[in-house]
Short mmCIF file of C-alpha atoms and ligand atoms in Angstrom, two decimals:
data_model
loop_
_atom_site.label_atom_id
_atom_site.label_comp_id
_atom_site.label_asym_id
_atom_site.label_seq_id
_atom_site.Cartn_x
_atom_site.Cartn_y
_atom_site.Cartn_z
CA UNK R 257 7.12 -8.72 5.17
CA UNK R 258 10.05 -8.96 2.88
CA UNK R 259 7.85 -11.08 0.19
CA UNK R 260 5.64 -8.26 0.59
CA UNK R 261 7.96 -5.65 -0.15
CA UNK R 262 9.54 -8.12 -2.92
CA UNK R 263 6.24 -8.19 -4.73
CA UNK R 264 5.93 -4.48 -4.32
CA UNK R 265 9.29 -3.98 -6.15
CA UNK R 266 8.27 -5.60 -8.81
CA UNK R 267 4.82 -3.95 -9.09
CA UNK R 268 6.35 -0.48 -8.86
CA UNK R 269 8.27 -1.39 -11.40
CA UNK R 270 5.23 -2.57 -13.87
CA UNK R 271 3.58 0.59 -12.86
CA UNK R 272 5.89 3.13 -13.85
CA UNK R 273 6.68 1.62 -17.13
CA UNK R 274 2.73 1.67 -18.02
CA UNK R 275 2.39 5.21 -16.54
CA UNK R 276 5.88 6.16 -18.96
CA UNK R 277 4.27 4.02 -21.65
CA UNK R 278 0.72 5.85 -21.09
CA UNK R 279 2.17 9.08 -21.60
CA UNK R 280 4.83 8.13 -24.56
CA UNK R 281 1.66 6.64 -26.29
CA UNK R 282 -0.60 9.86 -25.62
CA UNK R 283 2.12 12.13 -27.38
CA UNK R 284 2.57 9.91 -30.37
CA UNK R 285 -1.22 9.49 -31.04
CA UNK R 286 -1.32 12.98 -30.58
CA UNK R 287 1.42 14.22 -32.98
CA UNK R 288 -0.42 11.80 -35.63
CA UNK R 289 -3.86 13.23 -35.10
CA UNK R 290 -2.42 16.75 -35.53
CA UNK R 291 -0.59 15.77 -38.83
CA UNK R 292 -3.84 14.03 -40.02
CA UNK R 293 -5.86 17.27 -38.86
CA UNK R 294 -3.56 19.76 -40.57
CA UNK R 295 -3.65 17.69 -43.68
CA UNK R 296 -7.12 17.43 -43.59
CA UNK R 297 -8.56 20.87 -43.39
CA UNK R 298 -5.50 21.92 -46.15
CA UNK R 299 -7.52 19.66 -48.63
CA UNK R 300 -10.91 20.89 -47.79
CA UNK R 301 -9.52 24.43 -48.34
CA UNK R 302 -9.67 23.20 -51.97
CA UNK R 303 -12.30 23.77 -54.24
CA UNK R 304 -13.98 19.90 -55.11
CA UNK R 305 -12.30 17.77 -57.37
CA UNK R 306 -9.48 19.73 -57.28
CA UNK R 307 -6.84 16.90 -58.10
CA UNK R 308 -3.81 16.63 -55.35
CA UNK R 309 -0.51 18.06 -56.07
CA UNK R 310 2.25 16.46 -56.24
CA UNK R 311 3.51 17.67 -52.99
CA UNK R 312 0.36 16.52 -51.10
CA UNK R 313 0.45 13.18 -52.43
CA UNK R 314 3.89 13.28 -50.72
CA UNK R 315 2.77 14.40 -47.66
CA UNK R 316 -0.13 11.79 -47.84
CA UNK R 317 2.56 8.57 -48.16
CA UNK R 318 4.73 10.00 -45.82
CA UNK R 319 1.96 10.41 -43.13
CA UNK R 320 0.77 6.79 -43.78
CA UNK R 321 4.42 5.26 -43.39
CA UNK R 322 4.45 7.44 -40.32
CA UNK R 323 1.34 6.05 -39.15
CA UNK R 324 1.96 2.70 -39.95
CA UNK R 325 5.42 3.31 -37.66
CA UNK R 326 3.91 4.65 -34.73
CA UNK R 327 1.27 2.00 -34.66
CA UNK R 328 3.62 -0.89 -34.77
CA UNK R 329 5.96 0.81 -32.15
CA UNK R 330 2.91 1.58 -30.01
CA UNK R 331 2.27 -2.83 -30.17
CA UNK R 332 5.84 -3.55 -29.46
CA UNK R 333 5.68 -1.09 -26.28
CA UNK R 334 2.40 -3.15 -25.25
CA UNK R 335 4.14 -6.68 -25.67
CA UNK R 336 7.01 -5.24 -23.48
CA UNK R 337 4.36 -4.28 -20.94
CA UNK R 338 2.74 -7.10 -20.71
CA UNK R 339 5.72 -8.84 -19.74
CA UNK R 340 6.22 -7.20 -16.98
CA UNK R 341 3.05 -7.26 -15.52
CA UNK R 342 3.59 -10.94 -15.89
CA UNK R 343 6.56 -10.89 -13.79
CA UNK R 344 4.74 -9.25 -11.47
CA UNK R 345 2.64 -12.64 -11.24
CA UNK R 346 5.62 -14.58 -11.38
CA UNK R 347 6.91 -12.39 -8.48
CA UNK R 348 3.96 -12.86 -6.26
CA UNK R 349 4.35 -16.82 -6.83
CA UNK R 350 8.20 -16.78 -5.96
CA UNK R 351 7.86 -14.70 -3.17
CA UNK R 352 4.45 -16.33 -1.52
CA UNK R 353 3.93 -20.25 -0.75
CA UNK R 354 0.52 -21.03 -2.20
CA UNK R 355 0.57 -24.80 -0.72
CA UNK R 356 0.34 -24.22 2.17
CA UNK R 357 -2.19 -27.25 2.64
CA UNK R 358 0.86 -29.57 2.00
CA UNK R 359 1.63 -28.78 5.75
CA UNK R 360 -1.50 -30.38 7.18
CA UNK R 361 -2.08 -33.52 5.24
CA UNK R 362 -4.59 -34.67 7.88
CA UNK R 363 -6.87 -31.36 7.19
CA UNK R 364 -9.59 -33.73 5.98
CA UNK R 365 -9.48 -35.92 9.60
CA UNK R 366 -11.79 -32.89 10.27
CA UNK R 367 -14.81 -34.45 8.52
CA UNK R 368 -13.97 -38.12 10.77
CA UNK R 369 -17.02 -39.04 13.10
CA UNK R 370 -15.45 -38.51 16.20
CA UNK R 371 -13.76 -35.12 15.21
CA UNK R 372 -16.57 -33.30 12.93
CA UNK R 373 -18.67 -32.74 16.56
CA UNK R 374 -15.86 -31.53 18.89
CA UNK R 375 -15.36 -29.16 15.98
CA UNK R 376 -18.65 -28.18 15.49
CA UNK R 377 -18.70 -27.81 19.66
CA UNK R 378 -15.68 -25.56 18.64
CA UNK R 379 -17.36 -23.24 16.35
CA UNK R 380 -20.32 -22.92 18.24
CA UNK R 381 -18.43 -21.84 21.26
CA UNK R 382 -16.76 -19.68 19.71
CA UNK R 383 -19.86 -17.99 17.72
CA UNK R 384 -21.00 -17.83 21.77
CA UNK R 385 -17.73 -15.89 22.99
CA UNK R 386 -17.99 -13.46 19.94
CA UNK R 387 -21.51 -12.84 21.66
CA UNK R 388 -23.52 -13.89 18.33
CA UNK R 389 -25.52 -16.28 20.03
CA UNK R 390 -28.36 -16.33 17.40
CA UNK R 391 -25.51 -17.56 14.76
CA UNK R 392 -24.55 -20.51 17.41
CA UNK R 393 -28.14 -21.20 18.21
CA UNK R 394 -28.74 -21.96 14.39
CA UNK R 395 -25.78 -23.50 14.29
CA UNK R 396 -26.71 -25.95 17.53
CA UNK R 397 -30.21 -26.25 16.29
CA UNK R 398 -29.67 -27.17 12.51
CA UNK R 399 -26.30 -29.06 13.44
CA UNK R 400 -27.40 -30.80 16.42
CA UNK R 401 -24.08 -29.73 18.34
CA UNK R 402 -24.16 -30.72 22.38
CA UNK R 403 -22.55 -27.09 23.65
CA UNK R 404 -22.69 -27.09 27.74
CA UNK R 405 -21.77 -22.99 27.05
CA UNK R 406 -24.84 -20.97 25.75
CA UNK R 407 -24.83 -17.40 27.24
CA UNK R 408 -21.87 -18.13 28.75
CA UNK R 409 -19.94 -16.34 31.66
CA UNK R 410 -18.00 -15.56 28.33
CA UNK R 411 -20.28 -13.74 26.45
CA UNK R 412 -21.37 -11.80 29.54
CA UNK R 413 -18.14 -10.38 29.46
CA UNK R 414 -18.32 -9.58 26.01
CA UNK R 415 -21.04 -7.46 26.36
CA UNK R 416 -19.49 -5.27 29.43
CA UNK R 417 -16.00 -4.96 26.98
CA UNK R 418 -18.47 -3.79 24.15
CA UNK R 419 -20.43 -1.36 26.06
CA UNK R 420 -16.78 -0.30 27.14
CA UNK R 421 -15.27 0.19 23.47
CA UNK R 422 -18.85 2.19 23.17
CA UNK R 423 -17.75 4.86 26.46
CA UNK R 424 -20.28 2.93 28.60
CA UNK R 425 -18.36 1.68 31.44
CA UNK R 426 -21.22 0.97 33.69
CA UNK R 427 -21.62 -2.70 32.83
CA UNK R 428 -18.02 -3.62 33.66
CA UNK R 429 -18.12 -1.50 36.34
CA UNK R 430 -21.14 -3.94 38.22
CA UNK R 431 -19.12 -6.60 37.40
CA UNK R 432 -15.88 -5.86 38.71
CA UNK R 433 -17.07 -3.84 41.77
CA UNK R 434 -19.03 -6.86 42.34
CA UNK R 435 -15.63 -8.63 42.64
CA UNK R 436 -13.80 -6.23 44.73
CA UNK R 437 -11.94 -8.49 46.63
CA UNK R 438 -9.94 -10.66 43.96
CA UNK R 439 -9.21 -6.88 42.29
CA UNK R 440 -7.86 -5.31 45.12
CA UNK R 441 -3.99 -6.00 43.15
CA UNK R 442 -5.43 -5.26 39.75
CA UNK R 443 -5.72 -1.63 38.10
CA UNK R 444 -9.11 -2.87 36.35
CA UNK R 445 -10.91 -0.94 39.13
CA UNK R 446 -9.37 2.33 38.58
CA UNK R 447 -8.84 2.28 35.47
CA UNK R 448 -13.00 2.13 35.02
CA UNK R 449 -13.51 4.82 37.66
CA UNK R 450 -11.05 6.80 36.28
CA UNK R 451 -13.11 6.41 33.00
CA UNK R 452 -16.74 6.73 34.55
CA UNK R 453 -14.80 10.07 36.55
CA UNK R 454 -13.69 11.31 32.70
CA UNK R 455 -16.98 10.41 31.64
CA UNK R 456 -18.53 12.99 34.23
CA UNK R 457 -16.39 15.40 33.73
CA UNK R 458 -17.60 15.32 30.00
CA UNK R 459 -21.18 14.90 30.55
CA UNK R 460 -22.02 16.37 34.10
CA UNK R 461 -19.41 19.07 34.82
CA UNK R 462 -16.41 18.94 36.51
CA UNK R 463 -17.75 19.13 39.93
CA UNK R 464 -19.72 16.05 39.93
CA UNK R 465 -16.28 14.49 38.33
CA UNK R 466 -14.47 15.64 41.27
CA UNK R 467 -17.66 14.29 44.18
CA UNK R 468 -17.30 11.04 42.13
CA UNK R 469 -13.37 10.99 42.41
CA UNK R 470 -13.73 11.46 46.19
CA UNK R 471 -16.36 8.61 46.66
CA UNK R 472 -14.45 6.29 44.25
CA UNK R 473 -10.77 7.10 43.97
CA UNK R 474 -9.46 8.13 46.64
CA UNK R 475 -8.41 4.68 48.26
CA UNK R 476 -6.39 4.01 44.88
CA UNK R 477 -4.19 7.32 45.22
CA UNK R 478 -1.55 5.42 46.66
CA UNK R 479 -1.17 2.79 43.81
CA UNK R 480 -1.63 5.00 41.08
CA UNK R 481 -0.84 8.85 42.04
CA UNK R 482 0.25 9.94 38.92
CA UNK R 483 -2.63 8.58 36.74
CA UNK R 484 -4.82 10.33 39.38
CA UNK R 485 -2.81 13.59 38.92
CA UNK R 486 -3.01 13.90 35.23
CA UNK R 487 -6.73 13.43 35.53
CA UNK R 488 -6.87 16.14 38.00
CA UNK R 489 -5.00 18.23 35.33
CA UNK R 490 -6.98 17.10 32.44
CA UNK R 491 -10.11 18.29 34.08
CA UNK R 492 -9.35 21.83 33.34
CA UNK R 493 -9.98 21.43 30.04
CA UNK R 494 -13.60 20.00 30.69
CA UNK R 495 -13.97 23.50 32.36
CA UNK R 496 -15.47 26.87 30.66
CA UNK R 497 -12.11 28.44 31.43
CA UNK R 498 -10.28 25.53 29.43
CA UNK R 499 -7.12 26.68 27.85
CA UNK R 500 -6.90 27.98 24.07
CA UNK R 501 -4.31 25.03 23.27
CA UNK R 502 -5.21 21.76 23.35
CA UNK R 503 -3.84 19.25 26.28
CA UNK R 504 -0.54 17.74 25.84
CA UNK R 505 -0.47 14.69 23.68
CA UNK R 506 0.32 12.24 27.29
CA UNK R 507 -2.94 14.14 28.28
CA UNK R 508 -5.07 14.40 25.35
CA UNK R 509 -6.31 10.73 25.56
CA UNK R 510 -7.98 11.30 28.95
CA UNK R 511 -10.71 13.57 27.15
CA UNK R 512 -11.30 11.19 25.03
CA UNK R 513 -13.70 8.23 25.43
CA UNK R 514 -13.99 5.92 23.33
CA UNK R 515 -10.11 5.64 23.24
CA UNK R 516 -10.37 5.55 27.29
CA UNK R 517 -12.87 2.71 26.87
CA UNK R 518 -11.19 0.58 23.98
CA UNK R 519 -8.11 0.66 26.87
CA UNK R 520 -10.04 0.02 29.38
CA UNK R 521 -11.89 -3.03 27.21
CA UNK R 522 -8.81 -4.76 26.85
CA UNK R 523 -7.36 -4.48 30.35
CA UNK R 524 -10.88 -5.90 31.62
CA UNK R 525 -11.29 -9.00 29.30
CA UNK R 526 -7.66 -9.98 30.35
CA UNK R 527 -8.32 -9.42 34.21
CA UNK R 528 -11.82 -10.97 34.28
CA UNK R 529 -10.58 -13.84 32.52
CA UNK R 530 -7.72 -14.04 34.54
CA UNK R 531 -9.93 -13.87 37.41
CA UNK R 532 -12.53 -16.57 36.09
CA UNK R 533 -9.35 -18.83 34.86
CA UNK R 534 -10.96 -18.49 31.50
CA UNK R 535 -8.63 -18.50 28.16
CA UNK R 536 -8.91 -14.56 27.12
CA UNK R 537 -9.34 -16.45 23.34
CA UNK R 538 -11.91 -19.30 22.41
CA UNK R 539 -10.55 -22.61 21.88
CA UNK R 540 -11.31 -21.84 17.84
CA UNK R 541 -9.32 -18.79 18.05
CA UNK R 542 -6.20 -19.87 20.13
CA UNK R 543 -5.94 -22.72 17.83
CA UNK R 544 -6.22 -20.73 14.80
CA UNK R 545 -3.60 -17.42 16.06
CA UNK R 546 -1.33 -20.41 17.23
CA UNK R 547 -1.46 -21.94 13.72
CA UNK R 548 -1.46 -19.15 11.56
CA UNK R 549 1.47 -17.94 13.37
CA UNK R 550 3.67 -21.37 12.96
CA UNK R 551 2.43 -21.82 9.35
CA UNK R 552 5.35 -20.43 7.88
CA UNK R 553 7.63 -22.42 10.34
CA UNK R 554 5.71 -25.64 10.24
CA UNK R 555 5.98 -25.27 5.86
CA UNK R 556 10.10 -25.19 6.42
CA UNK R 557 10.25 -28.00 9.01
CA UNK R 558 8.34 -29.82 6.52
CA UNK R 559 10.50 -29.42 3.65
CA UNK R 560 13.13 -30.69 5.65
CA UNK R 561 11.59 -33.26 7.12
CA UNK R 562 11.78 -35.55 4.33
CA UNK R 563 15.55 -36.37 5.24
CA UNK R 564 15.77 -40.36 6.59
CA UNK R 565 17.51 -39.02 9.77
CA UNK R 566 14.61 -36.79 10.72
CA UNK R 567 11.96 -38.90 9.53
CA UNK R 568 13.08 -41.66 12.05
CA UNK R 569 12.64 -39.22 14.94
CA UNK R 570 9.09 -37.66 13.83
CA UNK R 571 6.13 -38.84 15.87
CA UNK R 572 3.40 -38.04 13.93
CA UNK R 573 0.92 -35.92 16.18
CA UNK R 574 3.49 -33.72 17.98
CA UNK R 575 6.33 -31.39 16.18
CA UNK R 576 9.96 -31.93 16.79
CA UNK R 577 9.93 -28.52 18.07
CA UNK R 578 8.94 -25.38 19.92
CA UNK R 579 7.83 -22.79 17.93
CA UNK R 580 7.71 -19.42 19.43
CA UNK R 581 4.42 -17.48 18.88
CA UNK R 582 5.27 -13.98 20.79
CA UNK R 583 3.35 -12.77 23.60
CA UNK R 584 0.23 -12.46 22.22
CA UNK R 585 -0.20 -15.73 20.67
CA UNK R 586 -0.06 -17.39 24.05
CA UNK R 587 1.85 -20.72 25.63
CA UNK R 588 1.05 -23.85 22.90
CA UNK R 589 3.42 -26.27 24.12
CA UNK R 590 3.38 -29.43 21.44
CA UNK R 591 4.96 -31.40 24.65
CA UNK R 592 5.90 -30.78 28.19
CA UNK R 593 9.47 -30.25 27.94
CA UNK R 594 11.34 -30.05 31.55
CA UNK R 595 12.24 -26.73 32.66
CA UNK R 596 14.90 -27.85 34.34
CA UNK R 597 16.83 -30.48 31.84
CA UNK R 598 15.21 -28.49 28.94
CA UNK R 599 14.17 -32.01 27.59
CA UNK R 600 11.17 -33.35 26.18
CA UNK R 601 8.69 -35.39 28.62
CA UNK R 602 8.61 -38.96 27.42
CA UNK R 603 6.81 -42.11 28.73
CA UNK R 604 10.39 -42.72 30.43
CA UNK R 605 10.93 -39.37 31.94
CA UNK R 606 7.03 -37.90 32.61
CA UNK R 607 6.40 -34.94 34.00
CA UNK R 608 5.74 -34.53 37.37
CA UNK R 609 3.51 -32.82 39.21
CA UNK R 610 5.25 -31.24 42.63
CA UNK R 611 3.53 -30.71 45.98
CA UNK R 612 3.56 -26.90 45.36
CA UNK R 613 2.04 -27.18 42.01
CA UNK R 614 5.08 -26.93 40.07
CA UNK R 615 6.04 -29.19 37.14
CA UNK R 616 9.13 -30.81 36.08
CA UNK R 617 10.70 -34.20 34.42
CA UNK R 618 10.82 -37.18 36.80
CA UNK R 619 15.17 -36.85 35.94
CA UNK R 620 15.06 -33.87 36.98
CA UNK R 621 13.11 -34.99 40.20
CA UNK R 622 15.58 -37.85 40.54
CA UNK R 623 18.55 -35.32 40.36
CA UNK R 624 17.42 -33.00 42.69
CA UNK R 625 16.25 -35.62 45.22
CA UNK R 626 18.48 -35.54 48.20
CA UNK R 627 17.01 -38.69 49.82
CA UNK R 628 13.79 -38.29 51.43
CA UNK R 629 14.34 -34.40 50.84
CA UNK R 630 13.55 -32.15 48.13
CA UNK R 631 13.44 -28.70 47.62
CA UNK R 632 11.47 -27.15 44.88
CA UNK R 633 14.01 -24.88 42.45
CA UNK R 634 11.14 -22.71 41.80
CA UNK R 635 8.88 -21.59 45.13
CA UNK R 636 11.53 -23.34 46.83
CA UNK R 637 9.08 -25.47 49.16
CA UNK R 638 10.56 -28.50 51.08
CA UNK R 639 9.02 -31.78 49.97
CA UNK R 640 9.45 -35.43 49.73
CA UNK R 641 9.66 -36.86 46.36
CA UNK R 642 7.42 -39.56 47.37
CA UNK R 643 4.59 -36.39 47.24
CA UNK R 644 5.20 -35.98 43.39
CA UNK R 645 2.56 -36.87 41.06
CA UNK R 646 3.13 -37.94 37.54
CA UNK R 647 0.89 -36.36 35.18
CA UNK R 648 -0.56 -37.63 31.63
CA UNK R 649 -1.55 -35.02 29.09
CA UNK R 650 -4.89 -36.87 27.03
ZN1 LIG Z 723 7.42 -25.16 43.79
#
């Protein structure tokens, strides 16, 4: 953000001094047209081959040096211009990194026998997810890509969130009521009742909005009262007798449903993948939000990477770091590092899979060992270290 704003400087900068220029220029070409012009018509007042006087052959030199003056200021304005609007270039290289390819030396690995299918599997998978399964079936076809996931439970999913960003809730509404039970501690369900209610309200009159609120909301009143209640509020403007002003703006979203739905889209892509243990991204796209995120971290560990110290201590696949990518950009751990030493797994302390599913360093399983007893710092279930598993990451 601050390169961008860096660059902007700069280009404000070149802007104003061509708009200043523009109009400096305008007003000097002007002022030498009208001298010309008034000159001009004086002479053609004249009867022909009248010779000039000498006072007009005065005025005549004088205009030309004048002329001349203007013409040569107006080229040494233009030079100055043009240096800054090459500064502005200059700018945009100092305050961008155009190499970034220096950071993944390996890029062309891609191309490799073993790697070009898995990430032609990739593509295609994710051309699946995005629901453009005519793309990935072209893709398979001409490529001759082994993909296990055509139509996938993915791409069904797809379809119900784009019917939702489209105020159809129906489709996601099958599917999750279909699912009751693994909902019953997830708002997904109301949320799309609430929306098919709204929806009714909109299209069928407040009365069938209120039958279908009975039938379908009523057992979430105690989870979500207050949602319910604004609703119930909201619904008076669906009505004939709806107020001159419009709804407050914590209201004014409930009337409208497309921005109900694109809510409602969201929520049910994370839940149902949640639900179906899927990744809410596609391999493709986790990868490439996780990298485009540690780009600019990954360049500046690389320029100081070329120190001997640090060089001894790089592996070469894994980096000598976390990198944090914020809450959208999901967990990418380069390693397993311990949660409880805060150290990186190695093949002399690997991590360890508990008895109650939880995961930590084999030193940290040694300290917290109390003979044949252990207790679990995190669910805290008794166990015997014997129970622990190690795990290897392929
Ligand atoms: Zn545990």
């Amino acid at each position: 953000m601050d390169s961008c704003l860096g660059v902007e400087q700069d280009l404000d900068k070149a802007t104003s001094k061509f708009t200043a220029l523009n109009d400096h220029s305008n007003k000097i070409l002007g002022e030498v047209i009208n001298q010309v012009e008034d000159l001009r018509k004086e002479i053609s007042q004249q009867p022909p081959d009248t010779p000039l006087t000498q006072n007009q052959v005065d005025i005549i030199h004088e205009l030309a040096s004048s002329v001349k003056q203007s013409v040569f200021q107006l080229s040494t304005d233009h030079r100055e211009l043009h240096a800054t609007v090459s500064r502005v270039g200059k700018s945009i290289d100092r305050h961008f990194i155009a190499d970034y390819a220096a950071v993944a030396p390996k890029a062309e690995s891609f191309c490799s026998d073993t790697n070009r299918p898995i990430m032609e599997q990739a593509i295609a998978q994710h051309l699946y997810r995005q629901d453009l399964e005519d793309v990935g079936d072209s893709l398979v076809g001409e490529a001759r890509v082994g993909v296990s996931e055509r139509g996938s439970t993915f791409a069904q999913l797809q379809r119900c969130a784009a019917a939702l960003a489209a105020a159809d809730p129906a489709p996601a509404l099958a599917w999750a009521a279909s699912r009751e039970h693994d909902l019953t501690h997830s708002p997904l369900l109301f949320t799309l009742h609430r929306m098919q209610m709204m929806k009714l309200a909109r299209e069928e009159g407040v009365s069938a909005a209120i039958s279908y609120a009975r039938a379908y909301l009523s057992q979430h009143v105690s989870r979500h009262e207050r949602a319910l209640r604004a609703c119930m509020g909201v619904l008076v403007w669906c009505t004939q007798a709806a107020p001159p002003a419009p709804p407050p703006p914590e209201y004014a979203h409930l009337l409208d449903l497309k921005a109900l739905g694109a809510e409602a889209g969201e929520l049910f892509l994370r839940e149902a993948c949640s639900l179906l243990r899927l990744a809410p991204h596609s391999p493709l796209a986790g990868a490439v939000l996780a990298g485009a995120r540690v780009l600019p971290a990954l360049h500046d560990i690389r320029a100081k990477m070329s120190h001997p110290h640090v060089l001894a201590a790089w592996a070469d696949d894994e980096l000598p770091l976390e990198v944090e990518l914020g809450e959208e950009g999901g967990g990418y751990h380069s390693v397993f590092a311990c949660p409880i030493l805060r150290q990186q797994a190695s093949d002399h302390n690997p991590p360890m899979r508990l008895l109650c599913g939880h995961v930590i360093s084999r030193d940290a399983l040694n300290k917290l060992a109390m003979g044949l007893k252990l207790k679990c710092p995190y669910c805290p279930m008794e166990q015997s270290p014997s129970e622990a598993r190690q795990i290897y990451f392929s």
